[in-house]
mmCIF file of C-alpha atoms and ligand atoms in Angstrom:
data_model
loop_
_atom_site.group_PDB
_atom_site.id
_atom_site.type_symbol
_atom_site.label_atom_id
_atom_site.label_comp_id
_atom_site.label_asym_id
_atom_site.label_seq_id
_atom_site.Cartn_x
_atom_site.Cartn_y
_atom_site.Cartn_z
ATOM 1 C CA MET N 1 133.119 100.589 104.248
ATOM 2 C CA ARG N 2 130.933 103.279 102.519
ATOM 3 C CA ILE N 3 129.321 102.175 99.337
ATOM 4 C CA LEU N 4 127.628 104.043 96.700
ATOM 5 C CA SER N 5 125.257 102.032 94.703
ATOM 6 C CA ILE N 6 123.480 102.570 91.344
ATOM 7 C CA GLU N 7 120.643 100.519 89.933
ATOM 8 C CA THR N 8 119.320 101.181 86.452
ATOM 9 C CA SER N 9 118.444 97.772 85.241
ATOM 10 C CA CYS N 10 114.740 98.437 84.284
ATOM 11 C CA ASP N 11 112.335 101.235 84.811
ATOM 12 C CA GLU N 12 113.696 102.385 88.496
ATOM 13 C CA THR N 13 116.553 104.900 88.854
ATOM 14 C CA ALA N 14 117.910 104.271 92.060
ATOM 15 C CA ILE N 15 120.864 105.524 93.961
ATOM 16 C CA SER N 16 121.922 104.741 97.765
ATOM 17 C CA LEU N 17 124.913 105.289 100.084
ATOM 18 C CA LEU N 18 125.299 102.564 102.750
ATOM 19 C CA SER N 19 127.979 102.390 105.589
ATOM 20 C CA ILE N 20 128.627 98.563 105.922
ATOM 21 C CA SER N 21 131.001 96.627 108.124
ATOM 22 C CA LYS N 22 131.110 93.160 109.283
ATOM 23 C CA ASN N 23 128.256 93.430 111.823
ATOM 24 C CA LYS N 24 126.349 96.457 110.897
ATOM 25 C CA ILE N 25 124.560 98.102 108.049
ATOM 26 C CA GLU N 26 123.499 101.669 107.725
ATOM 27 C CA VAL N 27 121.522 103.410 105.129
ATOM 28 C CA LEU N 28 122.956 107.002 104.930
ATOM 29 C CA GLY N 29 120.979 107.841 101.821
ATOM 30 C CA ASP N 30 118.636 106.526 99.533
ATOM 31 C CA ALA N 31 116.565 107.929 96.642
ATOM 32 C CA LEU N 32 114.644 106.439 93.888
ATOM 33 C CA ALA N 33 112.575 107.552 90.957
ATOM 34 C CA SER N 34 110.048 105.183 89.310
ATOM 35 C CA GLN N 35 109.207 105.555 85.546
ATOM 36 C CA ALA N 36 106.264 103.114 85.875
ATOM 37 C CA LYS N 37 103.690 105.919 85.042
ATOM 38 C CA LEU N 38 105.589 106.894 81.982
ATOM 39 C CA HIS N 39 105.727 103.282 80.494
ATOM 40 C CA GLU N 40 102.146 102.681 81.302
ATOM 41 C CA GLU N 41 100.960 103.472 77.828
ATOM 42 C CA TYR N 42 103.405 100.980 76.229
ATOM 43 C CA GLY N 43 101.857 98.186 78.725
ATOM 44 C CA GLY N 44 105.657 97.565 79.752
ATOM 45 C CA VAL N 45 109.040 98.873 79.896
ATOM 46 C CA PHE N 46 110.090 100.763 76.622
ATOM 47 C CA PRO N 47 113.958 100.598 76.628
ATOM 48 C CA ASN N 48 114.976 103.859 75.050
ATOM 49 C CA LEU N 49 112.549 105.694 77.128
ATOM 50 C CA ALA N 50 113.897 104.228 80.298
ATOM 51 C CA ARG N 51 117.423 105.176 79.116
ATOM 52 C CA ARG N 52 116.462 108.714 78.669
ATOM 53 C CA GLU N 53 114.915 108.766 82.051
ATOM 54 C CA HIS N 54 117.795 107.301 83.900
ATOM 55 C CA GLN N 55 119.958 109.955 82.348
ATOM 56 C CA LYS N 56 117.633 112.692 83.647
ATOM 57 C CA ASN N 57 117.233 111.182 87.026
ATOM 58 C CA SER N 58 120.714 110.042 87.982
ATOM 59 C CA ILE N 59 122.139 113.542 89.088
ATOM 60 C CA PRO N 60 119.193 114.777 90.929
ATOM 61 C CA LEU N 61 119.041 111.357 92.920
ATOM 62 C CA LEU N 62 122.822 111.465 93.616
ATOM 63 C CA ILE N 63 122.408 114.983 94.966
ATOM 64 C CA LYS N 64 119.643 113.944 97.090
ATOM 65 C CA VAL N 65 121.679 110.950 98.711
ATOM 66 C CA LEU N 66 124.609 113.165 99.116
ATOM 67 C CA LYS N 67 122.709 115.620 100.872
ATOM 68 C CA GLU N 68 120.739 113.098 103.002
ATOM 69 C CA SER N 69 123.994 111.468 103.848
ATOM 70 C CA LYS N 70 125.735 114.860 104.872
ATOM 71 C CA SER N 71 128.446 114.175 102.154
ATOM 72 C CA LEU N 72 127.629 117.090 99.816
ATOM 73 C CA LYS N 73 130.407 119.827 99.898
ATOM 74 C CA VAL N 74 130.649 122.370 97.227
ATOM 75 C CA LEU N 75 133.877 123.633 95.994
ATOM 76 C CA LYS N 76 134.642 127.405 95.587
ATOM 77 C CA SER N 77 135.503 126.696 91.800
ATOM 78 C CA LYS N 78 134.518 124.203 89.244
ATOM 79 C CA ASP N 79 137.344 121.325 88.645
ATOM 80 C CA GLU N 80 137.039 120.703 84.939
ATOM 81 C CA SER N 81 140.481 118.804 84.430
ATOM 82 C CA LYS N 82 138.561 115.650 83.864
ATOM 83 C CA LEU N 83 136.266 116.925 81.310
ATOM 84 C CA ASN N 84 137.792 115.327 78.495
ATOM 85 C CA LYS N 85 137.953 111.999 80.232
ATOM 86 C CA LEU N 86 134.394 112.198 81.094
ATOM 87 C CA LYS N 87 133.409 113.033 77.421
ATOM 88 C CA GLU N 88 135.038 109.918 76.435
ATOM 89 C CA ILE N 89 133.086 107.758 79.239
ATOM 90 C CA LEU N 90 129.769 109.343 78.575
ATOM 91 C CA VAL N 91 129.934 109.592 74.778
ATOM 92 C CA ARG N 92 126.714 107.621 74.600
ATOM 93 C CA GLU N 93 124.789 109.334 77.498
ATOM 94 C CA PRO N 94 125.043 113.341 76.224
ATOM 95 C CA GLU N 95 122.266 114.197 78.757
ATOM 96 C CA LEU N 96 124.048 112.758 81.600
ATOM 97 C CA LEU N 97 127.287 114.461 80.522
ATOM 98 C CA GLU N 98 125.599 117.843 80.527
ATOM 99 C CA HIS N 99 124.047 117.183 83.925
ATOM 100 C CA MET N 100 127.585 116.162 85.350
ATOM 101 C CA THR N 101 129.265 119.109 84.127
ATOM 102 C CA ASN N 102 126.650 121.503 85.284
ATOM 103 C CA HIS N 103 126.155 119.940 88.784
ATOM 104 C CA ILE N 104 128.893 117.597 89.913
ATOM 105 C CA PHE N 105 132.276 119.318 89.059
ATOM 106 C CA ASN N 106 131.783 121.826 91.771
ATOM 107 C CA ILE N 107 131.133 118.875 94.388
ATOM 108 C CA LYS N 108 134.182 117.785 96.779
ATOM 109 C CA ALA N 109 134.831 114.192 96.139
ATOM 110 C CA PRO N 110 132.912 112.590 98.994
ATOM 111 C CA LYS N 111 134.247 109.906 101.332
ATOM 112 C CA ILE N 112 133.265 106.674 99.463
ATOM 113 C CA ASP N 113 135.086 103.534 99.478
ATOM 114 C CA LEU N 114 133.436 101.763 96.607
ATOM 115 C CA ILE N 115 130.735 102.124 93.883
ATOM 116 C CA ALA N 116 128.580 99.250 93.138
ATOM 117 C CA VAL N 117 126.621 99.264 89.951
ATOM 118 C CA THR N 118 124.204 96.634 88.667
ATOM 119 C CA LYS N 119 125.890 95.268 85.431
ATOM 120 C CA GLY N 120 122.955 92.827 84.575
ATOM 121 C CA PRO N 121 120.627 91.006 84.081
ATOM 122 C CA GLY N 122 118.140 93.790 82.692
ATOM 123 C CA LEU N 123 117.668 96.087 79.752
ATOM 124 C CA GLU N 124 120.943 96.995 78.079
ATOM 125 C CA PRO N 125 120.368 100.473 77.174
ATOM 126 C CA ALA N 126 119.251 101.108 80.667
ATOM 127 C CA LEU N 127 121.973 99.254 82.250
ATOM 128 C CA TRP N 128 124.487 101.273 80.330
ATOM 129 C CA VAL N 129 123.307 104.559 81.643
ATOM 130 C CA GLY N 130 124.199 103.189 85.304
ATOM 131 C CA ILE N 131 127.551 101.741 84.323
ATOM 132 C CA SER N 132 128.643 104.904 82.402
ATOM 133 C CA PHE N 133 127.535 107.116 85.355
ATOM 134 C CA ALA N 134 129.505 104.915 87.782
ATOM 135 C CA LYS N 135 132.465 105.067 85.423
ATOM 136 C CA ALA N 136 132.235 108.699 85.240
ATOM 137 C CA LEU N 137 132.082 109.119 89.064
ATOM 138 C CA SER N 138 134.931 106.539 89.727
ATOM 139 C CA GLU N 139 137.060 108.583 87.396
ATOM 140 C CA LEU N 140 136.048 111.875 88.677
ATOM 141 C CA TRP N 141 136.428 111.143 92.249
ATOM 142 C CA GLY N 142 139.156 108.438 92.113
ATOM 143 C CA ILE N 143 136.786 105.750 93.730
ATOM 144 C CA PRO N 144 136.919 101.970 92.821
ATOM 145 C CA MET N 145 133.989 100.426 91.136
ATOM 146 C CA ILE N 146 132.668 97.051 90.782
ATOM 147 C CA GLY N 147 129.759 95.242 88.796
ATOM 148 C CA VAL N 148 126.888 93.572 90.554
ATOM 149 C CA ASN N 149 124.405 90.943 89.543
ATOM 150 C CA HIS N 150 120.934 92.258 89.914
ATOM 151 C CA MET N 151 119.681 88.967 91.017
ATOM 152 C CA GLU N 152 122.267 88.512 93.815
ATOM 153 C CA GLY N 153 120.985 91.992 94.826
ATOM 154 C CA HIS N 154 117.669 90.565 95.309
ATOM 155 C CA ILE N 155 119.092 87.634 97.385
ATOM 156 C CA ALA N 156 121.204 90.065 99.299
ATOM 157 C CA SER N 157 118.108 92.201 100.029
ATOM 158 C CA ILE N 158 117.122 90.034 102.895
ATOM 159 C CA LEU N 159 120.105 91.400 104.752
ATOM 160 C CA LEU N 160 118.382 94.855 104.900
ATOM 161 C CA PRO N 161 116.817 96.388 107.756
ATOM 162 C CA GLN N 162 113.135 95.294 108.365
ATOM 163 C CA ASN N 163 111.714 98.103 110.324
ATOM 164 C CA GLY N 164 108.758 99.767 108.639
ATOM 165 C CA SER N 165 107.680 100.014 105.070
ATOM 166 C CA GLN N 166 109.114 103.428 104.361
ATOM 167 C CA LYS N 167 112.449 103.209 102.764
ATOM 168 C CA SER N 168 113.505 106.483 104.061
ATOM 169 C CA LYS N 169 112.684 105.362 107.511
ATOM 170 C CA VAL N 170 115.287 102.352 107.270
ATOM 171 C CA LYS N 171 118.305 103.390 109.112
ATOM 172 C CA SER N 172 120.519 100.584 110.711
ATOM 173 C CA LYS N 173 120.769 97.048 111.498
ATOM 174 C CA LYS N 174 123.284 94.409 112.260
ATOM 175 C CA LEU N 175 124.637 92.789 109.385
ATOM 176 C CA ASN N 176 125.657 89.225 110.096
ATOM 177 C CA ALA N 177 126.361 87.206 107.144
ATOM 178 C CA THR N 178 126.014 84.194 109.296
ATOM 179 C CA GLN N 179 122.499 84.757 110.130
ATOM 180 C CA VAL N 180 121.205 82.784 107.336
ATOM 181 C CA LEU N 181 121.712 78.942 107.630
ATOM 182 C CA PHE N 182 123.374 77.396 104.487
ATOM 183 C CA PRO N 183 122.577 75.705 102.492
ATOM 184 C CA ALA N 184 119.619 77.811 101.680
ATOM 185 C CA LEU N 185 117.429 77.890 98.732
ATOM 186 C CA SER N 186 116.339 81.236 97.016
ATOM 187 C CA LEU N 187 113.073 81.652 95.334
ATOM 188 C CA LEU N 188 113.489 84.942 92.893
ATOM 189 C CA VAL N 189 110.338 86.107 91.465
ATOM 190 C CA SER N 190 110.399 89.380 89.420
ATOM 191 C CA GLY N 191 109.375 90.811 86.196
ATOM 192 C CA GLY N 192 112.269 89.177 84.370
ATOM 193 C CA HIS N 193 112.995 86.146 86.315
ATOM 194 C CA THR N 194 111.392 83.094 88.123
ATOM 195 C CA GLU N 195 114.272 80.914 89.387
ATOM 196 C CA LEU N 196 115.047 78.643 92.217
ATOM 197 C CA VAL N 197 118.581 79.109 93.300
ATOM 198 C CA LEU N 198 120.679 77.014 95.593
ATOM 199 C CA VAL N 199 122.821 79.116 97.822
ATOM 200 C CA LYS N 200 125.584 77.110 99.461
ATOM 201 C CA ASP N 201 127.147 80.311 100.881
ATOM 202 C CA TRP N 202 127.264 83.992 100.072
ATOM 203 C CA GLY N 203 128.524 84.164 96.492
ATOM 204 C CA LYS N 204 127.919 80.477 95.756
ATOM 205 C CA TYR N 205 124.841 80.210 93.762
ATOM 206 C CA LYS N 206 123.301 77.451 91.520
ATOM 207 C CA VAL N 207 120.312 77.806 89.437
ATOM 208 C CA VAL N 208 118.228 74.576 90.122
ATOM 209 C CA GLY N 209 114.832 75.676 88.546
ATOM 210 C CA GLN N 210 113.505 78.489 86.365
ATOM 211 C CA THR N 211 110.743 79.355 84.033
ATOM 212 C CA LYS N 212 110.635 77.975 80.516
ATOM 213 C CA ASP N 213 108.961 80.981 79.117
ATOM 214 C CA ASP N 214 107.619 84.086 80.849
ATOM 215 C CA ALA N 215 108.643 85.176 84.481
ATOM 216 C CA VAL N 216 105.964 85.395 86.975
ATOM 217 C CA GLY N 217 105.984 88.990 87.162
ATOM 218 C CA GLU N 218 105.798 89.270 83.475
ATOM 219 C CA ALA N 219 102.690 86.988 83.542
ATOM 220 C CA PHE N 220 101.067 89.105 86.157
ATOM 221 C CA ASP N 221 101.722 92.159 84.035
ATOM 222 C CA LYS N 222 100.279 90.679 80.827
ATOM 223 C CA ALA N 223 97.253 89.267 82.472
ATOM 224 C CA ALA N 224 96.589 92.496 83.973
ATOM 225 C CA ARG N 225 96.872 94.165 80.475
ATOM 226 C CA ILE N 226 94.384 91.650 79.286
ATOM 227 C CA LEU N 227 91.940 92.528 82.056
ATOM 228 C CA GLY N 228 92.503 96.282 81.501
ATOM 229 C CA LEU N 229 94.417 97.074 84.304
ATOM 230 C CA PRO N 230 97.451 99.550 84.250
ATOM 231 C CA TYR N 231 101.156 98.513 84.259
ATOM 232 C CA PRO N 232 102.726 97.294 86.502
ATOM 233 C CA GLY N 233 99.973 94.743 86.895
ATOM 234 C CA GLY N 234 101.072 92.585 89.772
ATOM 235 C CA PRO N 235 100.013 95.142 92.476
ATOM 236 C CA GLN N 236 96.890 95.798 90.473
ATOM 237 C CA ILE N 237 95.818 92.125 90.245
ATOM 238 C CA SER N 238 96.819 91.294 93.747
ATOM 239 C CA ALA N 239 94.778 94.417 95.199
ATOM 240 C CA LEU N 240 91.672 93.268 92.881
ATOM 241 C CA ALA N 241 92.191 89.575 94.323
ATOM 242 C CA GLU N 242 92.420 90.781 97.986
ATOM 243 C CA THR N 243 89.100 92.437 97.838
ATOM 244 C CA ILE N 244 87.319 88.945 97.568
ATOM 245 C CA ARG N 245 90.262 86.556 99.240
ATOM 246 C CA ASN N 246 87.834 86.131 102.347
ATOM 247 C CA LYS N 247 84.576 86.031 100.723
ATOM 248 C CA GLU N 248 83.018 82.552 101.156
ATOM 249 C CA ASN N 249 80.233 82.402 98.530
ATOM 250 C CA LYS N 250 80.945 83.025 95.031
ATOM 251 C CA SER N 251 78.436 83.228 92.116
ATOM 252 C CA ILE N 252 80.827 82.783 89.324
ATOM 253 C CA GLU N 253 83.402 79.603 88.926
ATOM 254 C CA ILE N 254 86.549 80.515 87.182
ATOM 255 C CA LYS N 255 89.182 77.866 86.836
ATOM 256 C CA LEU N 256 92.758 78.419 85.349
ATOM 257 C CA PRO N 257 95.418 75.713 84.988
ATOM 258 C CA ARG N 258 98.414 75.315 87.129
ATOM 259 C CA PRO N 259 101.117 74.894 84.544
ATOM 260 C CA MET N 260 103.992 72.303 85.377
ATOM 261 C CA MET N 261 102.734 71.945 88.915
ATOM 262 C CA HIS N 262 103.456 68.047 89.012
ATOM 263 C CA THR N 263 106.586 67.793 86.611
ATOM 264 C CA LYS N 264 109.516 66.074 88.149
ATOM 265 C CA ASP N 265 111.826 69.128 87.665
ATOM 266 C CA PHE N 266 111.995 72.392 89.698
ATOM 267 C CA ASP N 267 111.059 74.547 86.376
ATOM 268 C CA PHE N 268 108.055 76.672 85.835
ATOM 269 C CA SER N 269 106.002 77.986 83.069
ATOM 270 C CA PHE N 270 103.591 80.850 83.117
ATOM 271 C CA SER N 271 102.920 81.831 79.479
ATOM 272 C CA GLY N 272 100.197 79.256 79.195
ATOM 273 C CA LEU N 273 98.326 80.915 82.076
ATOM 274 C CA LYS N 274 98.622 84.369 80.590
ATOM 275 C CA THR N 275 97.136 82.584 77.209
ATOM 276 C CA ALA N 276 94.363 80.861 79.329
ATOM 277 C CA VAL N 277 93.401 84.211 80.702
ATOM 278 C CA LEU N 278 93.308 85.689 77.121
ATOM 279 C CA TYR N 279 91.053 82.924 75.792
ATOM 280 C CA MET N 280 88.736 83.225 78.792
ATOM 281 C CA VAL N 281 88.310 87.027 78.509
ATOM 282 C CA ARG N 282 87.731 86.659 74.864
ATOM 283 C CA ASP N 283 84.953 84.114 75.341
ATOM 284 C CA ILE N 284 83.170 86.019 77.981
ATOM 285 C CA PRO N 285 80.237 88.037 76.326
ATOM 286 C CA GLU N 286 80.179 90.667 78.745
ATOM 287 C CA MET N 287 82.760 91.510 81.198
ATOM 288 C CA THR N 288 81.833 92.715 84.668
ATOM 289 C CA ASN N 289 83.858 93.747 87.626
ATOM 290 C CA GLU N 290 82.800 91.019 89.419
ATOM 291 C CA ILE N 291 84.147 88.435 86.720
ATOM 292 C CA LYS N 292 87.320 90.431 86.501
ATOM 293 C CA THR N 293 87.890 90.156 90.057
ATOM 294 C CA GLU N 294 87.286 86.477 90.030
ATOM 295 C CA ILE N 295 89.849 85.935 87.209
ATOM 296 C CA ALA N 296 92.403 88.141 89.153
ATOM 297 C CA LYS N 297 91.861 85.988 92.142
ATOM 298 C CA GLU N 298 92.041 82.781 90.311
ATOM 299 C CA PHE N 299 95.208 83.855 88.351
ATOM 300 C CA GLU N 300 96.931 84.821 91.618
ATOM 301 C CA ASP N 301 95.963 81.594 93.329
ATOM 302 C CA ALA N 302 97.278 79.723 90.187
ATOM 303 C CA CYS N 303 100.678 81.581 90.307
ATOM 304 C CA VAL N 304 101.021 81.009 94.039
ATOM 305 C CA GLU N 305 100.175 77.564 94.300
ATOM 306 C CA VAL N 306 102.703 76.433 91.437
ATOM 307 C CA LEU N 307 105.570 78.619 93.234
ATOM 308 C CA ILE N 308 104.817 77.133 96.563
ATOM 309 C CA HIS N 309 104.448 73.651 95.401
ATOM 310 C CA LYS N 310 107.764 73.775 93.549
ATOM 311 C CA THR N 311 109.747 75.641 96.140
ATOM 312 C CA LYS N 312 108.448 73.126 98.848
ATOM 313 C CA LYS N 313 109.635 70.271 96.624
ATOM 314 C CA ALA N 314 113.143 71.864 96.201
ATOM 315 C CA ILE N 315 113.470 72.626 99.902
ATOM 316 C CA GLU N 316 112.940 68.908 100.612
ATOM 317 C CA HIS N 317 114.968 67.618 97.718
ATOM 318 C CA PHE N 318 117.931 69.908 98.357
ATOM 319 C CA LYS N 319 117.522 69.588 102.309
ATOM 320 C CA VAL N 320 118.214 73.218 102.786
ATOM 321 C CA LYS N 321 117.948 75.069 105.935
ATOM 322 C CA ALA N 322 116.630 78.271 104.997
ATOM 323 C CA LEU N 323 114.479 79.924 102.341
ATOM 324 C CA ILE N 324 115.407 83.238 100.801
ATOM 325 C CA VAL N 325 112.798 84.964 98.659
ATOM 326 C CA GLY N 326 113.428 88.112 96.618
ATOM 327 C CA GLY N 327 112.310 90.080 93.584
ATOM 328 C CA GLY N 328 109.157 92.397 92.831
ATOM 329 C CA VAL N 329 106.597 89.635 93.207
ATOM 330 C CA SER N 330 107.541 88.862 96.685
ATOM 331 C CA ALA N 331 105.696 92.007 97.477
ATOM 332 C CA ASN N 332 102.569 89.976 96.888
ATOM 333 C CA LYS N 333 100.657 89.580 100.056
ATOM 334 C CA HIS N 334 99.060 86.169 99.217
ATOM 335 C CA LEU N 335 102.397 84.620 98.226
ATOM 336 C CA ARG N 336 104.005 86.170 101.298
ATOM 337 C CA SER N 337 101.337 84.605 103.571
ATOM 338 C CA ASN N 338 101.463 81.079 101.736
ATOM 339 C CA LEU N 339 105.381 81.173 102.052
ATOM 340 C CA GLN N 340 105.287 81.738 105.779
ATOM 341 C CA THR N 341 102.599 79.070 106.134
ATOM 342 C CA MET N 342 104.658 76.656 104.317
ATOM 343 C CA ALA N 343 107.921 77.578 106.197
ATOM 344 C CA ASN N 344 106.214 77.106 109.703
ATOM 345 C CA GLU N 345 104.911 73.539 108.480
ATOM 346 C CA ILE N 346 108.514 72.436 107.278
ATOM 347 C CA GLY N 347 110.104 74.290 110.076
ATOM 348 C CA ILE N 348 112.803 76.101 108.281
ATOM 349 C CA ASP N 349 113.844 79.910 108.392
ATOM 350 C CA LEU N 350 112.054 82.365 105.936
ATOM 351 C CA HIS N 351 114.079 85.200 104.840
ATOM 352 C CA ILE N 352 111.958 87.779 103.006
ATOM 353 C CA PRO N 353 112.684 91.546 102.418
ATOM 354 C CA ASP N 354 110.451 94.355 103.753
ATOM 355 C CA LYS N 355 107.615 94.898 101.071
ATOM 356 C CA ALA N 356 109.234 98.151 100.106
ATOM 357 C CA LEU N 357 112.491 96.598 99.398
ATOM 358 C CA SER N 358 111.203 93.479 97.523
ATOM 359 C CA THR N 359 110.996 95.504 94.142
ATOM 360 C CA ASP N 360 114.036 97.122 92.506
ATOM 361 C CA ASN N 361 116.155 99.538 94.727
ATOM 362 C CA ALA N 362 119.800 100.551 95.026
ATOM 363 C CA ILE N 363 120.259 99.491 98.827
ATOM 364 C CA MET N 364 120.218 95.768 97.787
ATOM 365 C CA ILE N 365 123.002 96.522 95.187
ATOM 366 C CA ALA N 366 125.157 97.913 97.869
ATOM 367 C CA ILE N 367 124.801 95.012 100.095
ATOM 368 C CA ALA N 368 125.538 92.710 97.140
ATOM 369 C CA GLY N 369 128.560 94.682 96.399
ATOM 370 C CA TYR N 370 129.729 94.274 99.973
ATOM 371 C CA LEU N 371 129.274 90.584 99.781
ATOM 372 C CA ASN N 372 131.269 90.571 96.491
ATOM 373 C CA VAL N 373 134.133 92.181 98.228
ATOM 374 C CA TYR N 374 134.054 91.359 102.018
ATOM 375 C CA LYS N 375 135.995 87.883 101.632
ATOM 376 C CA LYS N 376 138.711 89.579 99.708
ATOM 377 C CA LYS N 377 141.372 91.900 101.422
ATOM 378 C CA LYS N 378 141.454 94.468 98.828
ATOM 379 C CA ILE N 379 139.110 95.921 96.263
ATOM 380 C CA VAL N 380 140.145 95.492 92.574
ATOM 381 C CA SER N 381 138.333 98.055 90.394
ATOM 382 C CA GLN N 382 136.511 96.766 87.621
ATOM 383 C CA LYS N 383 136.879 99.703 85.175
ATOM 384 C CA ASN N 384 135.757 97.688 82.055
ATOM 385 C CA ILE N 385 132.377 96.568 83.056
ATOM 386 C CA ARG N 386 129.954 96.059 80.202
ATOM 387 C CA ALA N 387 126.155 95.732 80.444
ATOM 388 C CA GLU N 388 125.073 92.105 80.287
ATOM 389 C CA GLY N 389 121.499 91.958 79.733
ATOM 390 C CA HIS N 390 121.387 88.143 80.094
ATOM 391 C CA LEU N 391 123.843 87.884 82.947
ATOM 392 C CA ARG N 392 123.436 84.539 84.903
ATOM 393 C CA PHE N 393 124.546 83.305 88.089
HETATM 394 O O1 KG4 H 1 112.065 93.053 90.823
HETATM 395 P P1 KG4 H 1 111.171 94.044 90.190
HETATM 396 O O2 KG4 H 1 110.883 95.270 90.805
HETATM 397 O O3 KG4 H 1 111.926 94.262 88.717
HETATM 398 C C1 KG4 H 1 112.440 93.278 87.772
HETATM 399 O O4 KG4 H 1 113.678 93.035 88.308
HETATM 400 O O5 KG4 H 1 111.801 92.852 87.055
HETATM 401 O O6 KG4 H 1 109.930 93.150 89.816
HETATM 402 C C2 KG4 H 1 109.024 93.846 89.017
HETATM 403 C C3 KG4 H 1 107.760 92.907 88.951
HETATM 404 C C4 KG4 H 1 106.685 93.318 87.954
HETATM 405 O O7 KG4 H 1 106.349 92.354 87.256
HETATM 406 C C5 KG4 H 1 105.384 93.623 88.959
HETATM 407 O O8 KG4 H 1 104.191 93.426 88.262
HETATM 408 C C6 KG4 H 1 105.922 92.655 90.008
HETATM 409 O O9 KG4 H 1 106.979 92.437 90.253
HETATM 410 N N1 KG4 H 1 105.066 93.054 91.311
HETATM 411 C C7 KG4 H 1 104.143 92.272 91.773
HETATM 412 C C8 KG4 H 1 103.711 92.801 93.008
HETATM 413 N N2 KG4 H 1 104.345 93.913 93.173
HETATM 414 C C9 KG4 H 1 105.412 93.921 92.051
HETATM 415 N N3 KG4 H 1 103.515 91.089 91.325
HETATM 416 C C10 KG4 H 1 102.481 90.606 92.085
HETATM 417 N N4 KG4 H 1 102.067 91.145 93.311
HETATM 418 C C11 KG4 H 1 102.610 92.449 93.888
HETATM 419 N N5 KG4 H 1 102.196 92.718 94.936
HETATM 420 ZN ZN1 ZN H 2 114.548 93.093 90.109
#
């Protein structure tokens, strides 16, 4: 099954084309445009800017993917028979409509069986661009479409190939949906979510713990901002912390709290940690790079300790056989090594995507789309998908 996937839930526009069957997954084409630099001055993602950028990026990325997968065939003349229908679908995305009429009407419908698009959770103005684009392509090329939960995408990302950090080098891998032992527990850590999800089988998810306030990625981003580091802050804090991670003697003692570490539930809280950094920075008369680095390390330690402690507790409580980790923060080196140590100690399988695929991408949306349809015999096209900013499992 050839699946075209579209991801526009946040500040990454991503499109990919995968060939997936029961025991093989192949990335035929993959393209991604990050807007992180543009959002930097706002210290976070600015929804309307994201929406405009998604409209601008969608067509060039699609063309790149079609070229890469050798699916681009140019027609001798433009077929404008569906122009009016597309005008209706893209009424709120005028820039995208213009790009489509200029660049897509003369492309022959490629061999694609399904279009999978992220329908939520995420920023609704951003999600709508991907959804409307999927609807327009579905109409133009007569291909069924389905909406996918972005968080299921992060879970499904562990089925992706793990050979090298370059996404473009990712080519093929056997997909065997039974390679994960169930029940499994999934730790999802991103800019918008921090959740522990019980995975009884593909498609059977139950949230057993979550953050009461900020997501861990959000806390990384906010703490970074307080420390004067650019957005997105996760990689920045991590890079700073890594510079002193193996150093023995420290001259400054920095201590931050471990919020909700010992509560009986499987929930988290990260906003107090960010506030603690804020007060700490406010009370330091003269900030130096050395202090900043120590704060970054202590902040990362606090986040990772809490995540590991609660995850371990949930693994034992629910007697799961595997741990699946996903979301942007799972790119964090310190978290990854601590997860591996914990998994080795307990003796369960750890499934974690390649670093480059931990953050948002379209490949994971194609796989989640496949998981959504693979048990059913036929695909039922969902033409009336709506953006669901707060979509839950
Ligand atoms: O999954 P993702 O790409 O987008 C959302 O769905 O939110 O996650 C983005 C988040 C950001 O908050 C970013 O700071 C964080 O992931 N992140 C990291 C690292 N790389 C990305 N946090 C800590 N360490 C990292 N290396
Ligand atoms: Zn994400």
